Amino acid sequence: MLIKRSPNGIDIPFGSEITPRAIFESRRSFIKQLAVGSIAGGALAEMAMREAFAQSPGAQKLAAKPNPAFVIMDKPTSYKDATTYNNFYEFGTDKADPAANAGTLKTRPWTVAIEGEIKKPMTVDLDGLLKLAPLEERIYRLRCVEGWSMVIPWVGYSLSELIRKVEPTGNAKYVEFITLADKKQMPGLRSPVLEWPYVEGLRLDEANHPLTLLTLGMYGEVLPNQNGAPVRIVVPWKYGFKSAKSIVKIRFTKDQPKTAWNLSAPQEYGFYSNVNPEVDHPRWSQGSERRIGEDGFLSRKRKTLMFNGYSDVASLYTGMDLKKLF
C-alpha cells in the first residue's frame, strides 16, 4: 500500500488527507498491534499510547491503556461516521440530529447519584468517575437493533469497579440507569416519542460482567455530546439502545426496571435485548447487518453473530428461552 509521511513522522495511506485525526488513527492502529502482541514491549506500548493521545485534536484527551483482553480485530469505524450517525432521541430522531443539536448539552459540572439497594450510596462528580479506576481503551462491536453496526474504541472501565465500591445488598437484583432530561438542553424532549427521562436497566450479574463498560470516552478523547457525554454505559452483546447515555442516576433495585423502549413497544423491544440473529424484529430480520463505512455498491451485509460475537456471556442465560425472554 502506498503511504506518505506526515510532519509528525506517521505513515498515512496515500490519498488520505494529513489531519490530526488521521495521524491519531494511524498511531492507534500501530498501538493496537502492540496491545495484541505483534510487537513486544508493554512499556513501549504505553509510551506510544500517550504520544497518540497527544495527537488527538479538539476535545480533552484521556490517558488510557489498551486492554488486549478486550480488543477485537475488526477495522474500527471512522471517527467521522461514529460521531455523525447516531441515535440519541433527546436531540432528534434523524441520524444527523444529535451531531447538529447536541452542542447545547452542558457536561460540566456533572454528577451521578448512586442509590437504592446498596450499603454506600453516593453522589460522584465527573472527576471522581475519571479517577475511580484506571481507564482502559477497549475496541467493541456495536450492533444497533435497526440492523447496522460499528466498531468503536471506547475508553472507560468495567462497571463492576463502581458496583464493588457501593456494595449492593442482598436485595439488589437489577441496576437501573436514568439519563438526563432537560428540555433547555435537549430539544428532542419536546417530542412524545418516548417517556422521559430515558431509562434502561440490566440484571445485576449482567452489570457485573467484565464486558459491561462504564464509558467516559472514545477514540482517546472524552465522549462527544452526541455519543452520550459525559458518561454512558456500553454493553456490547446487547443492542445499542441498552447502552444508556448521559447518565445522571444509577439505582440498584429489587424489581426489574421499566425501560424506555420496552414501555414504548414491548412486543418489539424486550428487557434483555441480546443480539440474537435467530430472533427477528417483528418488522425486519436480525440475521445480518450493515457495517457503517462499508456502504459500497458491491458491499455485502455481514452475518450477525450471536451475542454480537461475545460468546462468553452465554453462561448468564443458561436455562433461559431467549426467544421468549428477548
Short mmCIF file of C-alpha atoms in Angstrom, two decimals:
data_model
loop_
_atom_site.label_atom_id
_atom_site.label_comp_id
_atom_site.label_asym_id
_atom_site.label_seq_id
_atom_site.Cartn_x
_atom_site.Cartn_y
_atom_site.Cartn_z
CA MET A 1 0.00 0.00 0.00
CA LEU A 2 1.31 3.44 -0.93
CA ILE A 3 1.88 5.69 2.05
CA LYS A 4 3.01 9.20 2.75
CA ARG A 5 4.73 10.60 5.79
CA SER A 6 3.05 13.27 7.92
CA PRO A 7 5.06 16.09 9.50
CA ASN A 8 4.93 14.08 12.75
CA GLY A 9 6.63 11.10 11.12
CA ILE A 10 3.49 8.94 10.93
CA ASP A 11 2.64 6.87 7.86
CA ILE A 12 -0.74 7.77 6.32
CA PRO A 13 -2.30 5.88 3.36
CA PHE A 14 -1.61 7.69 0.09
CA GLY A 15 -4.57 9.76 -0.99
CA SER A 16 -5.66 10.46 2.58
CA GLU A 17 -5.59 13.97 3.96
CA ILE A 18 -2.99 14.51 6.65
CA THR A 19 -5.16 15.70 9.51
CA PRO A 20 -4.73 15.37 13.27
CA ARG A 21 -7.47 12.73 13.24
CA ALA A 22 -5.70 10.73 10.50
CA ILE A 23 -2.46 10.91 12.47
CA PHE A 24 -4.24 9.77 15.62
CA GLU A 25 -5.97 6.85 13.89
CA SER A 26 -2.70 5.76 12.26
CA ARG A 27 -0.97 5.79 15.63
CA ARG A 28 -3.87 3.95 17.26
CA SER A 29 -3.60 1.20 14.62
CA PHE A 30 0.07 0.78 15.46
CA ILE A 31 -0.70 0.74 19.19
CA LYS A 32 -3.32 -1.94 18.65
CA GLN A 33 -0.56 -4.16 17.20
CA LEU A 34 1.43 -3.54 20.33
CA ALA A 35 -1.51 -4.40 22.55
CA VAL A 36 -2.28 -7.74 20.91
CA GLY A 37 1.35 -8.82 20.99
CA SER A 38 2.50 -8.49 17.38
CA ILE A 39 5.16 -6.09 18.64
CA ALA A 40 6.58 -6.81 22.07
CA GLY A 41 7.05 -4.38 24.88
CA GLY A 42 4.43 -3.15 27.32
CA ALA A 43 6.44 -0.07 28.24
CA LEU A 44 6.76 0.88 24.56
CA ALA A 45 3.01 0.40 24.08
CA GLU A 46 2.24 2.68 27.00
CA MET A 47 4.63 5.34 25.73
CA ALA A 48 3.16 5.15 22.24
CA MET A 49 -0.37 5.41 23.57
CA ARG A 50 0.46 8.58 25.49
CA GLU A 51 2.03 10.01 22.36
CA ALA A 52 -1.01 9.07 20.28
CA PHE A 53 -3.34 10.88 22.66
CA ALA A 54 -1.18 13.96 22.30
CA GLN A 55 -2.04 14.00 18.59
CA SER A 56 -5.80 13.81 19.08
CA PRO A 57 -7.39 17.17 18.24
CA GLY A 58 -10.18 19.18 19.73
CA ALA A 59 -11.60 17.60 22.84
CA GLN A 60 -9.95 16.74 26.13
CA LYS A 61 -7.67 13.72 25.83
CA LEU A 62 -7.96 10.70 28.08
CA ALA A 63 -4.84 8.79 29.05
CA ALA A 64 -5.96 5.17 28.82
CA LYS A 65 -4.10 1.92 28.32
CA PRO A 66 -5.29 -0.54 25.68
CA ASN A 67 -6.56 -3.74 27.24
CA PRO A 68 -5.69 -6.62 24.89
CA ALA A 69 -8.34 -8.81 26.55
CA PHE A 70 -10.99 -6.51 25.07
CA VAL A 71 -9.65 -5.84 21.59
CA ILE A 72 -11.35 -7.27 18.51
CA MET A 73 -9.59 -7.39 15.16
CA ASP A 74 -12.39 -5.76 13.14
CA LYS A 75 -11.47 -2.49 11.47
CA PRO A 76 -12.65 0.43 13.64
CA THR A 77 -15.34 2.68 12.27
CA SER A 78 -14.07 6.11 11.28
CA TYR A 79 -14.37 8.84 13.90
CA LYS A 80 -16.48 10.89 11.49
CA ASP A 81 -19.03 8.11 10.97
CA ALA A 82 -19.17 7.24 14.67
CA THR A 83 -19.87 10.83 15.64
CA THR A 84 -22.30 11.85 12.88
CA TYR A 85 -24.53 8.76 12.55
CA ASN A 86 -26.23 8.39 15.92
CA ASN A 87 -29.42 7.52 17.74
CA PHE A 88 -29.94 9.93 20.62
CA TYR A 89 -33.60 10.91 20.55
CA GLU A 90 -33.14 13.59 23.18
CA PHE A 91 -31.57 15.60 20.33
CA GLY A 92 -33.80 14.44 17.47
CA THR A 93 -34.86 11.27 15.69
CA ASP A 94 -32.79 11.59 12.50
CA LYS A 95 -29.30 10.13 12.48
CA ALA A 96 -27.71 13.53 11.84
CA ASP A 97 -29.73 15.35 14.53
CA PRO A 98 -27.53 14.53 17.56
CA ALA A 99 -24.37 15.89 15.95
CA ALA A 100 -26.27 19.00 14.83
CA ASN A 101 -28.15 19.67 18.07
CA ALA A 102 -26.13 18.28 20.98
CA GLY A 103 -23.95 21.35 21.30
CA THR A 104 -26.49 22.64 23.82
CA LEU A 105 -25.58 19.86 26.29
CA LYS A 106 -23.51 21.12 29.24
CA THR A 107 -21.31 18.32 30.54
CA ARG A 108 -19.65 20.21 33.40
CA PRO A 109 -20.46 20.33 36.21
CA TRP A 110 -21.96 16.82 36.16
CA THR A 111 -22.84 14.42 38.93
CA VAL A 112 -24.18 10.89 39.06
CA ALA A 113 -26.28 9.82 42.05
CA ILE A 114 -25.90 6.16 43.03
CA GLU A 115 -28.66 4.89 45.27
CA GLY A 116 -31.09 2.12 46.09
CA GLU A 117 -30.25 -1.31 47.48
CA ILE A 118 -26.65 -0.54 48.37
CA LYS A 119 -24.71 -0.05 51.58
CA LYS A 120 -22.78 3.01 50.43
CA PRO A 121 -24.95 5.42 48.45
CA MET A 122 -23.02 8.31 46.98
CA THR A 123 -23.06 11.16 44.53
CA VAL A 124 -19.92 11.33 42.42
CA ASP A 125 -18.84 14.06 40.04
CA LEU A 126 -17.18 13.55 36.68
CA ASP A 127 -13.65 13.93 38.02
CA GLY A 128 -14.43 11.33 40.66
CA LEU A 129 -15.61 8.91 37.97
CA LEU A 130 -12.47 9.52 35.94
CA LYS A 131 -10.33 8.63 38.96
CA LEU A 132 -12.40 5.75 40.31
CA ALA A 133 -10.46 3.09 38.34
CA PRO A 134 -7.69 3.02 35.71
CA LEU A 135 -9.01 3.97 32.28
CA GLU A 136 -8.74 1.39 29.51
CA GLU A 137 -9.23 1.52 25.77
CA ARG A 138 -11.47 -1.30 24.58
CA ILE A 139 -12.44 -1.92 20.99
CA TYR A 140 -16.01 -3.23 20.88
CA ARG A 141 -18.56 -4.06 18.23
CA LEU A 142 -21.74 -2.00 18.43
CA ARG A 143 -24.87 -3.57 16.93
CA CYS A 144 -28.00 -1.44 16.55
CA VAL A 145 -31.41 -3.09 16.68
CA GLU A 146 -32.09 -1.34 13.35
CA GLY A 147 -29.66 -3.66 11.58
CA TRP A 148 -26.48 -1.57 11.32
CA SER A 149 -23.21 -1.88 13.23
CA MET A 150 -19.96 -0.11 14.06
CA VAL A 151 -16.65 -0.90 15.74
CA ILE A 152 -15.63 1.71 18.31
CA PRO A 153 -12.59 2.18 20.59
CA TRP A 154 -14.24 3.17 23.86
CA VAL A 155 -12.48 4.49 26.96
CA GLY A 156 -13.63 3.53 30.45
CA TYR A 157 -13.52 0.66 32.93
CA SER A 158 -15.73 -2.24 33.95
CA LEU A 159 -18.90 -1.09 35.67
CA SER A 160 -18.15 -3.74 38.28
CA GLU A 161 -15.48 -1.40 39.70
CA LEU A 162 -18.19 1.07 40.69
CA ILE A 163 -20.58 -1.66 41.83
CA ARG A 164 -17.94 -3.08 44.15
CA LYS A 165 -17.42 0.31 45.83
CA VAL A 166 -21.10 0.90 46.61
CA GLU A 167 -21.63 -2.63 47.99
CA PRO A 168 -25.06 -3.87 46.80
CA THR A 169 -27.21 -5.54 49.43
CA GLY A 170 -28.77 -8.97 49.04
CA ASN A 171 -31.94 -7.26 47.83
CA ALA A 172 -30.24 -5.82 44.73
CA LYS A 173 -31.25 -7.81 41.64
CA TYR A 174 -31.14 -5.14 38.93
CA VAL A 175 -29.33 -1.94 38.04
CA GLU A 176 -31.35 0.94 36.59
CA PHE A 177 -29.78 3.77 34.57
CA ILE A 178 -31.58 7.11 34.40
CA THR A 179 -30.47 9.71 31.91
CA LEU A 180 -30.61 13.49 31.83
CA ALA A 181 -33.96 15.00 30.83
CA ASP A 182 -33.60 18.76 30.47
CA LYS A 183 -35.71 20.47 27.80
CA LYS A 184 -33.44 23.51 27.85
CA GLN A 185 -30.50 21.37 26.76
CA MET A 186 -32.29 18.59 24.86
CA PRO A 187 -34.73 19.79 22.17
CA GLY A 188 -35.86 16.23 21.42
CA LEU A 189 -37.64 16.04 24.76
CA ARG A 190 -40.42 18.13 23.27
CA SER A 191 -41.39 15.04 21.26
CA PRO A 192 -43.51 12.35 22.97
CA VAL A 193 -41.78 9.58 21.00
CA LEU A 194 -40.65 8.04 24.34
CA GLU A 195 -41.30 8.55 28.01
CA TRP A 196 -38.68 10.83 29.52
CA PRO A 197 -36.26 10.53 31.17
CA TYR A 198 -34.82 7.67 29.17
CA VAL A 199 -34.42 4.66 31.45
CA GLU A 200 -32.51 1.44 30.85
CA GLY A 201 -31.53 -1.46 33.05
CA LEU A 202 -29.57 -4.66 33.47
CA ARG A 203 -29.71 -7.64 35.73
CA LEU A 204 -27.06 -7.30 38.44
CA ASP A 205 -25.00 -10.18 37.04
CA GLU A 206 -25.07 -8.56 33.59
CA ALA A 207 -23.97 -5.26 35.06
CA ASN A 208 -21.14 -7.02 36.89
CA HIS A 209 -19.86 -8.80 33.79
CA PRO A 210 -16.35 -7.56 32.87
CA LEU A 211 -17.52 -6.53 29.38
CA THR A 212 -20.04 -4.01 30.72
CA LEU A 213 -18.21 -0.72 30.44
CA LEU A 214 -18.71 2.50 32.35
CA THR A 215 -17.71 4.70 29.45
CA LEU A 216 -16.17 8.15 29.61
CA GLY A 217 -14.54 8.48 26.20
CA MET A 218 -13.95 7.16 22.71
CA TYR A 219 -11.08 7.43 20.23
CA GLY A 220 -8.81 8.60 23.03
CA GLU A 221 -10.94 11.63 23.93
CA VAL A 222 -13.83 12.48 26.21
CA LEU A 223 -17.19 11.44 24.79
CA PRO A 224 -18.64 13.83 22.23
CA ASN A 225 -22.02 15.15 23.29
CA GLN A 226 -23.84 13.25 20.56
CA ASN A 227 -22.33 9.96 21.75
CA GLY A 228 -23.62 10.19 25.30
CA ALA A 229 -21.34 12.64 27.08
CA PRO A 230 -20.09 12.77 29.68
CA VAL A 231 -20.80 9.24 30.93
CA ARG A 232 -22.66 6.30 29.45
CA ILE A 233 -22.84 2.53 29.61
CA VAL A 234 -21.70 0.22 26.81
CA VAL A 235 -22.99 -3.37 26.82
CA PRO A 236 -21.52 -4.86 23.63
CA TRP A 237 -23.52 -8.10 23.48
CA LYS A 238 -26.84 -6.24 23.56
CA TYR A 239 -28.49 -3.97 21.01
CA GLY A 240 -27.25 -0.41 21.24
CA PHE A 241 -30.33 1.11 22.86
CA LYS A 242 -29.49 -0.82 26.06
CA SER A 243 -26.38 1.34 26.49
CA ALA A 244 -27.80 4.38 28.28
CA LYS A 245 -26.26 7.77 27.54
CA SER A 246 -25.71 10.94 29.61
CA ILE A 247 -26.42 9.15 32.87
CA VAL A 248 -27.37 11.15 35.98
CA LYS A 249 -28.55 8.36 38.28
CA ILE A 250 -27.74 4.69 38.84
CA ARG A 251 -30.23 2.87 41.05
CA PHE A 252 -29.99 -0.66 42.44
CA THR A 253 -33.41 -2.29 42.68
CA LYS A 254 -35.25 -5.45 43.71
CA ASP A 255 -37.60 -5.26 40.73
CA GLN A 256 -36.93 -5.23 37.01
CA PRO A 257 -36.73 -1.63 35.78
CA LYS A 258 -39.38 -0.31 33.40
CA THR A 259 -37.20 0.66 30.46
CA ALA A 260 -37.97 3.24 27.78
CA TRP A 261 -38.25 1.08 24.68
CA ASN A 262 -39.85 -1.83 26.50
CA LEU A 263 -42.58 0.54 27.72
CA SER A 264 -42.97 2.08 24.27
CA ALA A 265 -43.24 -1.17 22.28
CA PRO A 266 -42.93 -4.31 24.43
CA GLN A 267 -43.73 -6.59 21.51
CA GLU A 268 -40.66 -5.25 19.68
CA TYR A 269 -38.13 -4.42 22.41
CA GLY A 270 -37.68 -6.84 25.28
CA PHE A 271 -35.89 -6.15 28.52
CA TYR A 272 -32.90 -8.34 27.67
CA SER A 273 -32.40 -7.29 24.02
CA ASN A 274 -29.40 -9.56 23.49
CA VAL A 275 -28.10 -9.55 19.94
CA ASN A 276 -29.65 -12.71 18.51
CA PRO A 277 -29.75 -13.49 14.78
CA GLU A 278 -32.37 -16.17 15.44
CA VAL A 279 -34.92 -13.74 16.90
CA ASP A 280 -36.10 -11.28 14.28
CA HIS A 281 -37.57 -7.90 14.95
CA PRO A 282 -41.29 -8.03 14.05
CA ARG A 283 -40.57 -5.77 11.07
CA TRP A 284 -37.15 -6.96 9.85
CA SER A 285 -34.62 -9.76 10.04
CA GLN A 286 -31.81 -9.68 12.56
CA GLY A 287 -29.78 -12.30 10.68
CA SER A 288 -27.47 -9.78 9.03
CA GLU A 289 -26.23 -6.23 9.49
CA ARG A 290 -24.82 -3.30 7.56
CA ARG A 291 -21.44 -2.16 8.87
CA ILE A 292 -21.28 1.62 8.69
CA GLY A 293 -18.40 2.62 6.43
CA GLU A 294 -18.83 -0.43 4.22
CA ASP A 295 -21.57 1.06 2.10
CA GLY A 296 -20.14 0.49 -1.38
CA PHE A 297 -22.34 -0.79 -4.19
CA LEU A 298 -20.75 -4.25 -4.02
CA SER A 299 -20.53 -4.44 -0.23
CA ARG A 300 -22.43 -7.35 1.27
CA LYS A 301 -24.14 -7.32 4.60
CA ARG A 302 -22.35 -9.11 7.42
CA LYS A 303 -23.82 -12.11 9.16
CA THR A 304 -24.90 -11.16 12.67
CA LEU A 305 -23.20 -13.13 15.43
CA MET A 306 -24.97 -14.49 18.49
CA PHE A 307 -24.39 -12.11 21.38
CA ASN A 308 -22.64 -9.89 18.81
CA GLY A 309 -19.70 -12.31 18.92
CA TYR A 310 -19.23 -12.14 22.70
CA SER A 311 -19.99 -15.80 23.32
CA ASP A 312 -18.56 -15.84 26.86
CA VAL A 313 -21.72 -14.12 28.12
CA ALA A 314 -23.84 -17.17 27.20
CA SER A 315 -23.45 -18.56 30.72
CA LEU A 316 -25.51 -15.64 32.02
CA TYR A 317 -28.56 -17.08 30.28
CA THR A 318 -28.24 -20.80 30.99
CA GLY A 319 -31.67 -22.41 31.02
CA MET A 320 -33.46 -19.35 29.62
CA ASP A 321 -35.58 -19.39 26.48
CA LEU A 322 -34.06 -16.43 24.64
CA LYS A 323 -36.84 -16.44 22.06
CA LYS A 324 -39.39 -15.70 24.78
CA LEU A 325 -37.09 -13.64 27.00
CA PHE A 326 -35.82 -11.50 24.15
#
